[in-house]
């Protein structure tokens, strides 16, 4: 074992290298270093060893960052130096496990490339800690290993381990970020959708309305207060919390049990901006037109297949913003958009002609199989989901404030007056949902700033009318 910064019990690096030389002289065939994150320290260590007469291979020990907490624990234990630029990059995303892992993979690839270019080592050593998937992706990115030619996952959503659900392959998109709730709701079903969703009111599927375990993933009041607490002085304070979740500063929301998905990262700046303007997003997916089934971000299913997605977004918004949405959606430019908005009382707006419409938003084409459509937008299920979605404002957020306080009243107002809306862009080839949301929220992609919105105009008109 070699220590690029010296063993923590050694008085200095020079003394440490002297002991290392004795080990090599005693018959060691190669040296494997302690983990490090500063490549320059490794390079300097190898040069010092060569100068001291050590000629055996010195393999760099690399530990990919898989989680923020594990990373902090390991560097505290090993006293490894971490460059400032790594700290600056990881701190803003420390609460988003998916983003931290993606950053860790990219960092390890760059470190490996820099090391291999020096010619100082015949290979690399990775500390996997039984988390081999990241290392597999790193080696694939370096061209040192061939990634398996199979779908990244069997389906876009994580399947249940229950034997009786083994053939289930279709679910509504609404519970994508609260899968445990969906499993609880459907635990007593005799059958599960296979091949197509069909009618959600079918007796074979049971009732979606039963969800006695809805709070399965609820956190303590203290944890919720830490994430979303602080005095709420205006609705804008709530908007900012949603934006902070997208940014990675908050680990979860009542409607989202984990951080944002990897496929959402390209939409990050846009989503942060539209949340700040009052479109409080809780679910989304980008459009995908024929990505390979082994794609690392959006891939799923059997080898040599192709997957597709319609762009989708779901959010809470005030009545004024929903009014602006309806007006903008009436433009011919956006004729391929389908939307459905409903409030806690059940008042709803939609441009679907069939109140029980089912719209496939994810599907895949694979050799020797029928087309699979594992994710759908089902209007009947959405009306069920809205009860749970609105209830979370009360059970998870309002409950952290004293009854009747200003913060309590603001959360209650949002629950009572806002709408929950989902939008599907049916044109998965060149659809304009991004442009629609930009225009609605007044977001300018070129400047990454909000320049005013249709919703803002509607709110201003309402204020003028009330004043008059």
Coordinates of C-alpha atoms in Angstrom, one line a residue:
X1 CA 0.0 0.0 0.0
X2 CA 1.2 3.5 -0.9
X3 CA 0.1 6.8 0.4
X4 CA 0.4 9.8 -2.0
X5 CA 0.1 12.2 1.0
X6 CA 1.9 10.0 3.5
X7 CA 0.3 7.6 6.0
X8 CA -1.6 9.4 8.7
X9 CA 0.7 7.9 11.3
X10 CA 3.9 8.8 9.4
X11 CA 5.9 12.0 10.4
X12 CA 6.3 13.0 6.8
X13 CA 6.1 11.8 3.2
X14 CA 9.9 11.2 2.8
X15 CA 9.9 8.9 5.8
X16 CA 6.9 7.1 4.5
X17 CA 8.6 6.5 1.1
X18 CA 11.7 5.0 2.9
X19 CA 9.5 2.4 4.5
X20 CA 7.7 1.7 1.2
X21 CA 11.1 1.1 -0.4
X22 CA 11.9 -1.5 2.3
X23 CA 8.6 -3.3 1.5
X24 CA 9.4 -3.4 -2.2
X25 CA 12.9 -4.6 -1.5
X26 CA 11.4 -7.4 0.6
X27 CA 9.6 -8.7 -2.5
X28 CA 6.5 -6.5 -3.3
X29 CA 5.5 -6.8 -7.0
X30 CA 3.4 -3.7 -7.2
X31 CA 2.1 -0.7 -5.1
X32 CA -1.6 0.2 -4.8
X33 CA -2.2 3.7 -3.5
X34 CA -4.7 5.0 -0.9
X35 CA -7.6 6.9 -2.5
X36 CA -7.0 10.5 -3.6
X37 CA -8.8 13.3 -5.4
X38 CA -5.9 15.5 -6.4
X39 CA -4.2 13.8 -9.4
X40 CA -1.1 16.1 -9.1
X41 CA -0.4 14.6 -5.7
X42 CA -0.3 11.1 -7.2
X43 CA 2.0 12.2 -10.0
X44 CA 4.3 13.8 -7.5
X45 CA 4.3 10.7 -5.3
X46 CA 5.2 8.4 -8.2
X47 CA 8.1 10.7 -9.2
X48 CA 9.4 10.7 -5.6
X49 CA 9.2 6.9 -5.5
X50 CA 11.1 6.6 -8.7
X51 CA 13.8 9.0 -7.4
X52 CA 14.0 6.8 -4.3
X53 CA 14.7 3.7 -6.4
X54 CA 11.3 2.2 -6.4
X55 CA 10.7 0.7 -9.8
X56 CA 7.6 -1.6 -9.4
X57 CA 4.2 -0.4 -10.9
X58 CA 2.3 2.1 -8.7
X59 CA -1.4 1.7 -9.4
X60 CA -3.6 4.7 -8.5
X61 CA -6.4 4.0 -6.1
X62 CA -9.6 5.7 -7.2
X63 CA -12.9 5.8 -5.3
X64 CA -15.8 7.2 -7.3
X65 CA -18.1 9.5 -5.3
X66 CA -21.4 7.7 -5.0
X67 CA -23.0 9.7 -2.2
X68 CA -22.2 13.0 -0.5
X69 CA -22.3 11.6 3.0
X70 CA -20.1 8.6 2.2
X71 CA -17.6 11.0 0.4
X72 CA -17.4 13.3 3.5
X73 CA -16.9 10.3 5.8
X74 CA -14.1 8.8 3.7
X75 CA -12.1 12.0 3.3
X76 CA -12.5 12.7 7.1
X77 CA -11.2 9.2 7.8
X78 CA -8.3 9.2 5.3
X79 CA -7.5 13.0 5.5
X80 CA -7.3 13.0 1.7
X81 CA -6.9 16.5 0.1
X82 CA -9.8 17.5 -2.0
X83 CA -9.3 20.3 -4.6
X84 CA -11.4 23.4 -4.1
X85 CA -13.1 23.0 -7.5
X86 CA -14.4 19.6 -6.5
X87 CA -15.9 21.0 -3.3
X88 CA -17.4 23.9 -5.2
X89 CA -19.0 21.5 -7.7
X90 CA -20.5 19.0 -5.2
X91 CA -21.8 21.3 -2.4
X92 CA -24.7 22.7 -4.4
X93 CA -25.9 19.2 -5.4
X94 CA -25.1 17.4 -2.1
X95 CA -28.8 16.6 -1.4
X96 CA -29.4 15.1 -4.8
X97 CA -28.1 11.5 -4.9
X98 CA -28.5 11.0 -8.6
X99 CA -26.6 14.2 -9.4
X100 CA -23.9 13.4 -7.0
X101 CA -23.4 10.0 -8.5
X102 CA -23.3 11.4 -12.0
X103 CA -20.8 14.0 -10.9
X104 CA -18.7 11.3 -9.3
X105 CA -18.6 9.2 -12.5
X106 CA -17.6 12.2 -14.6
X107 CA -14.9 13.2 -12.1
X108 CA -13.4 9.7 -12.0
X109 CA -13.3 9.6 -15.8
X110 CA -11.4 12.9 -15.9
X111 CA -9.0 11.9 -13.2
X112 CA -8.4 8.6 -15.0
X113 CA -7.8 10.3 -18.3
X114 CA -5.3 12.7 -16.8
X115 CA -3.4 9.8 -15.0
X116 CA -3.3 7.5 -18.1
X117 CA -1.9 10.4 -20.3
X118 CA 1.2 10.6 -18.0
X119 CA 2.2 7.0 -18.8
X120 CA 3.2 6.6 -15.1
X121 CA 0.9 3.5 -14.5
X122 CA 0.0 0.4 -16.4
X123 CA -3.5 0.5 -15.1
X124 CA -6.1 1.7 -12.6
X125 CA -7.5 0.4 -9.3
X126 CA -11.0 1.3 -8.3
X127 CA -12.4 1.0 -4.8
X128 CA -16.0 -0.1 -5.6
X129 CA -17.4 -0.8 -2.1
X130 CA -19.8 -3.1 -3.8
X131 CA -21.1 -0.3 -6.0
X132 CA -19.8 -1.6 -9.3
X133 CA -22.3 0.1 -11.6
X134 CA -20.5 3.5 -11.4
X135 CA -17.1 1.8 -12.1
X136 CA -18.6 0.0 -15.1
X137 CA -19.8 3.3 -16.5
X138 CA -16.4 4.9 -15.9
X139 CA -14.6 2.1 -17.7
X140 CA -17.1 2.3 -20.5
X141 CA -16.5 6.0 -20.9
X142 CA -12.8 5.5 -21.0
X143 CA -13.1 2.8 -23.7
X144 CA -11.5 0.2 -21.3
X145 CA -14.6 -1.9 -21.1
X146 CA -17.6 -2.7 -23.2
X147 CA -20.9 -1.8 -21.5
X148 CA -23.5 -4.6 -21.6
X149 CA -25.7 -4.3 -24.7
X150 CA -29.0 -4.5 -22.8
X151 CA -31.6 -2.0 -21.5
X152 CA -30.5 -0.1 -18.4
X153 CA -33.7 -1.3 -16.6
X154 CA -36.6 -3.6 -17.6
X155 CA -39.1 -0.8 -17.4
X156 CA -39.0 3.0 -17.0
X157 CA -40.2 2.6 -13.4
X158 CA -38.9 0.2 -10.7
X159 CA -40.8 -3.0 -10.6
X160 CA -42.2 -4.6 -7.5
X161 CA -40.5 -7.7 -6.1
X162 CA -43.9 -9.3 -5.3
X163 CA -44.4 -12.5 -7.4
X164 CA -48.0 -11.6 -8.0
X165 CA -47.0 -8.4 -9.8
X166 CA -44.3 -10.0 -12.0
X167 CA -46.3 -9.4 -15.2
X168 CA -47.3 -5.8 -14.4
X169 CA -45.9 -3.6 -17.1
X170 CA -48.2 -0.5 -17.2
X171 CA -48.7 2.3 -14.6
X172 CA -50.0 5.9 -14.6
X173 CA -47.2 8.5 -14.6
X174 CA -48.7 10.5 -11.6
X175 CA -47.1 8.3 -8.9
X176 CA -43.7 8.3 -10.6
X177 CA -42.1 10.1 -7.6
X178 CA -44.2 8.4 -5.0
X179 CA -44.0 4.7 -6.0
X180 CA -44.6 3.4 -2.5
X181 CA -48.0 5.2 -2.4
X182 CA -49.0 3.5 -5.7
X183 CA -48.0 0.1 -4.4
X184 CA -50.0 0.7 -1.2
X185 CA -53.1 1.7 -3.2
X186 CA -52.9 -1.4 -5.4
X187 CA -51.8 -4.0 -2.9
X188 CA -55.2 -5.7 -2.8
X189 CA -55.7 -5.9 -6.6
X190 CA -56.4 -9.3 -8.1
X191 CA -54.8 -8.5 -11.4
X192 CA -52.4 -5.9 -12.7
X193 CA -52.3 -4.1 -16.1
X194 CA -50.3 -6.1 -18.6
X195 CA -49.8 -4.9 -22.2
X196 CA -52.2 -1.9 -21.9
X197 CA -53.8 0.1 -19.1
X198 CA -57.4 -0.1 -20.3
X199 CA -60.1 1.3 -18.0
X200 CA -58.9 2.2 -14.5
X201 CA -62.4 1.6 -13.1
X202 CA -62.3 -2.1 -14.1
X203 CA -63.3 -4.4 -11.2
X204 CA -60.3 -6.7 -12.0
X205 CA -57.9 -3.9 -11.0
X206 CA -59.7 -3.0 -7.7
X207 CA -60.0 0.5 -6.4
X208 CA -57.3 3.1 -6.7
X209 CA -59.0 5.0 -3.9
X210 CA -57.7 2.8 -1.1
X211 CA -54.4 4.2 0.2
X212 CA -54.2 3.5 3.9
X213 CA -50.4 3.4 3.7
X214 CA -50.1 6.7 1.9
X215 CA -47.9 8.2 4.6
X216 CA -45.4 5.3 4.3
X217 CA -42.5 7.5 3.4
X218 CA -43.5 10.5 5.5
X219 CA -40.6 12.1 7.5
X220 CA -40.7 13.6 11.0
X221 CA -42.0 17.1 11.6
X222 CA -38.4 18.1 12.5
X223 CA -37.0 16.8 9.2
X224 CA -39.8 18.5 7.3
X225 CA -39.3 21.8 9.1
X226 CA -35.6 21.6 8.3
X227 CA -36.3 21.1 4.6
X228 CA -39.3 23.4 4.0
X229 CA -39.6 25.4 7.3
X230 CA -38.9 28.9 8.1
X231 CA -41.5 31.6 8.0
X232 CA -43.6 31.8 4.8
X233 CA -44.3 35.4 4.3
X234 CA -45.7 35.1 0.8
X235 CA -46.5 32.6 -1.9
X236 CA -43.2 33.5 -3.5
X237 CA -41.4 31.9 -0.5
X238 CA -43.1 28.6 -1.5
X239 CA -42.2 29.1 -5.2
X240 CA -38.5 29.5 -4.1
X241 CA -38.6 26.2 -2.2
X242 CA -39.7 24.3 -5.3
X243 CA -37.0 26.0 -7.3
X244 CA -34.4 25.0 -4.6
X245 CA -35.5 21.4 -4.9
X246 CA -34.9 21.4 -8.6
X247 CA -31.5 23.0 -7.9
X248 CA -30.6 20.3 -5.5
X249 CA -30.5 22.4 -2.3
X250 CA -33.5 20.5 -0.9
X251 CA -33.5 16.7 -1.0
X252 CA -37.2 16.1 -1.4
X253 CA -40.7 17.6 -1.5
X254 CA -44.0 16.0 -0.3
X255 CA -44.7 14.9 -3.9
X256 CA -41.1 13.8 -4.7
X257 CA -39.5 11.2 -2.4
X258 CA -36.1 11.5 -4.1
X259 CA -34.0 14.1 -6.0
X260 CA -34.7 14.8 -9.7
X261 CA -34.0 12.1 -12.2
X262 CA -31.0 12.1 -14.5
X263 CA -33.2 12.7 -17.6
X264 CA -34.4 15.9 -15.9
X265 CA -31.0 17.4 -15.7
X266 CA -31.1 19.1 -19.2
X267 CA -34.3 20.8 -18.1
X268 CA -32.9 22.0 -14.8
X269 CA -32.5 25.7 -15.5
X270 CA -35.9 26.0 -17.2
X271 CA -37.7 24.2 -14.4
X272 CA -36.0 26.3 -11.8
X273 CA -37.2 29.4 -13.6
X274 CA -40.8 28.4 -14.1
X275 CA -41.1 27.3 -10.5
X276 CA -39.9 30.7 -9.4
X277 CA -42.8 32.2 -11.3
X278 CA -45.5 30.1 -9.7
X279 CA -45.7 26.9 -11.8
X280 CA -44.8 24.4 -9.0
X281 CA -43.6 21.3 -10.8
X282 CA -43.8 17.9 -9.3
X283 CA -43.3 15.6 -12.3
X284 CA -41.9 15.9 -15.8
X285 CA -40.1 14.0 -18.6
X286 CA -38.5 15.2 -21.8
X287 CA -39.5 14.0 -25.2
X288 CA -37.5 11.1 -26.7
X289 CA -37.7 10.0 -30.3
X290 CA -36.1 6.6 -30.8
X291 CA -33.3 6.5 -28.3
X292 CA -31.5 3.1 -28.0
X293 CA -32.8 0.9 -25.2
X294 CA -29.3 0.8 -23.7
X295 CA -29.1 4.6 -23.4
X296 CA -27.7 5.3 -19.9
X297 CA -30.3 8.0 -19.1
X298 CA -33.6 7.2 -20.8
X299 CA -33.0 3.6 -21.9
X300 CA -35.0 0.6 -20.7
X301 CA -36.2 -2.8 -21.9
X302 CA -34.7 -5.6 -24.1
X303 CA -31.4 -5.2 -26.1
X304 CA -31.4 -3.7 -29.5
X305 CA -34.7 -1.8 -29.0
X306 CA -35.7 1.8 -29.2
X307 CA -37.7 3.9 -26.7
X308 CA -39.9 6.9 -27.1
X309 CA -41.4 9.5 -24.8
X310 CA -43.9 12.3 -25.1
X311 CA -42.8 15.4 -23.2
X312 CA -44.8 15.7 -20.0
X313 CA -45.1 18.2 -17.1
X314 CA -47.2 18.4 -14.0
X315 CA -47.5 21.3 -11.6
X316 CA -49.7 23.3 -9.2
X317 CA -50.6 26.8 -10.3
X318 CA -53.0 29.6 -9.2
X319 CA -56.4 30.2 -11.0
X320 CA -54.9 33.2 -12.8
X321 CA -52.0 31.1 -14.2
X322 CA -54.4 28.4 -15.3
X323 CA -56.5 31.0 -17.1
X324 CA -53.4 32.2 -18.9
X325 CA -52.6 28.6 -19.7
X326 CA -56.0 28.0 -21.3
X327 CA -55.7 31.2 -23.4
X328 CA -52.2 30.3 -24.6
X329 CA -53.1 26.7 -25.4
X330 CA -55.9 27.9 -27.6
X331 CA -53.3 29.1 -30.1
X332 CA -53.0 26.9 -33.2
X333 CA -49.2 26.7 -32.6
X334 CA -50.0 24.5 -29.6
X335 CA -52.7 22.3 -31.0
X336 CA -50.7 19.1 -30.2
X337 CA -50.8 19.8 -26.4
X338 CA -53.3 18.0 -24.2
X339 CA -54.0 19.4 -20.7
X340 CA -56.1 18.6 -17.7
X341 CA -56.3 20.9 -14.6
X342 CA -58.3 20.2 -11.4
X343 CA -58.5 21.9 -8.0
X344 CA -59.1 20.4 -4.5
X345 CA -62.9 20.9 -4.8
X346 CA -63.0 19.0 -8.1
X347 CA -63.5 21.9 -10.5
X348 CA -61.6 21.0 -13.7
X349 CA -60.6 22.2 -17.1
X350 CA -59.4 20.0 -20.0
X351 CA -59.1 19.9 -23.7
X352 CA -59.6 16.2 -23.8
X353 CA -62.9 15.2 -25.4
X354 CA -63.2 11.9 -23.6
X355 CA -63.3 12.2 -19.8
X356 CA -61.8 8.7 -19.5
X357 CA -59.1 9.2 -22.1
X358 CA -55.8 7.2 -21.7
X359 CA -52.7 8.7 -23.3
X360 CA -49.5 6.6 -23.7
X361 CA -46.5 8.8 -22.8
X362 CA -43.8 6.2 -22.8
X363 CA -43.4 3.2 -25.2
X364 CA -40.7 1.0 -26.6
X365 CA -40.2 -1.2 -29.7
X366 CA -38.1 -4.3 -29.3
X367 CA -37.2 -7.3 -31.5
X368 CA -39.7 -10.1 -31.5
X369 CA -42.2 -8.3 -29.2
X370 CA -45.3 -6.2 -29.4
X371 CA -45.0 -2.5 -28.7
X372 CA -44.8 -1.9 -24.9
X373 CA -46.4 1.2 -23.4
X374 CA -45.5 1.1 -19.7
X375 CA -46.4 4.7 -18.7
X376 CA -49.7 6.4 -19.4
X377 CA -51.7 9.5 -18.5
X378 CA -55.1 8.3 -17.5
X379 CA -57.7 11.0 -16.7
X380 CA -59.6 8.7 -14.2
X381 CA -56.4 8.0 -12.3
X382 CA -55.5 11.7 -12.3
X383 CA -58.7 12.6 -10.5
X384 CA -57.7 10.0 -7.9
X385 CA -54.1 11.3 -7.7
X386 CA -55.3 14.9 -7.2
X387 CA -56.9 14.0 -3.8
X388 CA -53.5 12.6 -2.6
X389 CA -51.5 15.5 -4.1
X390 CA -53.6 18.2 -2.5
X391 CA -53.8 16.3 0.9
X392 CA -50.0 16.4 1.0
X393 CA -50.1 20.2 1.3
X394 CA -51.9 19.8 4.6
X395 CA -50.4 16.6 6.1
X396 CA -46.8 17.3 5.1
X397 CA -46.4 21.0 4.8
X398 CA -49.0 23.0 6.6
X399 CA -48.6 20.7 9.6
X400 CA -45.1 22.1 10.5
X401 CA -46.6 25.5 11.3
X402 CA -48.7 26.6 14.3
X403 CA -52.4 26.6 13.5
X404 CA -53.7 29.9 12.3
X405 CA -50.2 31.4 11.8
X406 CA -49.4 33.4 8.7
X407 CA -47.3 30.5 7.2
X408 CA -50.2 28.1 8.0
X409 CA -52.7 30.4 6.2
X410 CA -50.6 30.7 3.1
X411 CA -50.2 26.9 2.7
X412 CA -53.9 26.5 3.3
X413 CA -54.7 29.1 0.6
X414 CA -52.5 27.3 -1.9
X415 CA -54.3 24.1 -1.1
X416 CA -57.8 25.7 -1.4
X417 CA -57.3 27.8 -4.5
X418 CA -54.6 26.3 -6.7
X419 CA -55.1 23.8 -9.5
X420 CA -53.1 20.7 -10.2
X421 CA -52.4 20.5 -14.0
X422 CA -50.8 18.0 -16.3
X423 CA -49.7 18.7 -19.9
X424 CA -48.8 16.2 -22.6
X425 CA -47.0 17.2 -25.8
X426 CA -48.4 14.6 -28.2
X427 CA -45.8 15.5 -30.9
X428 CA -42.8 13.5 -29.7
X429 CA -40.7 14.4 -32.8
X430 CA -40.6 18.1 -32.6
X431 CA -43.2 19.2 -30.1
X432 CA -43.2 22.6 -28.5
X433 CA -43.9 22.0 -24.8
X434 CA -40.7 23.7 -23.8
X435 CA -41.6 26.8 -25.9
X436 CA -45.1 26.8 -24.4
X437 CA -43.9 26.7 -20.8
X438 CA -41.2 29.4 -21.6
X439 CA -43.9 31.7 -23.0
X440 CA -46.3 30.9 -20.2
X441 CA -43.7 31.6 -17.5
X442 CA -41.8 34.3 -19.3
X443 CA -38.6 32.4 -19.4
X444 CA -35.9 33.3 -21.9
X445 CA -33.6 30.3 -22.6
X446 CA -31.0 32.6 -24.1
X447 CA -30.6 34.7 -21.0
X448 CA -31.9 32.0 -18.5
X449 CA -34.0 34.8 -17.0
X450 CA -37.7 35.4 -16.5
X451 CA -38.8 38.4 -18.6
X452 CA -42.5 38.5 -17.7
X453 CA -45.3 35.9 -18.5
X454 CA -48.8 35.4 -19.8
X455 CA -49.7 34.4 -16.3
X456 CA -48.3 37.6 -14.9
X457 CA -50.4 39.6 -17.4
X458 CA -53.5 37.7 -16.4
X459 CA -52.8 38.4 -12.7
X460 CA -52.3 42.1 -13.5
X461 CA -55.6 42.2 -15.4
X462 CA -57.4 40.6 -12.5
X463 CA -55.9 43.1 -10.0
X464 CA -57.0 46.0 -12.2
X465 CA -60.5 44.6 -12.6
X466 CA -60.9 44.1 -8.8
X467 CA -59.6 47.7 -8.2
X468 CA -62.1 49.0 -10.7

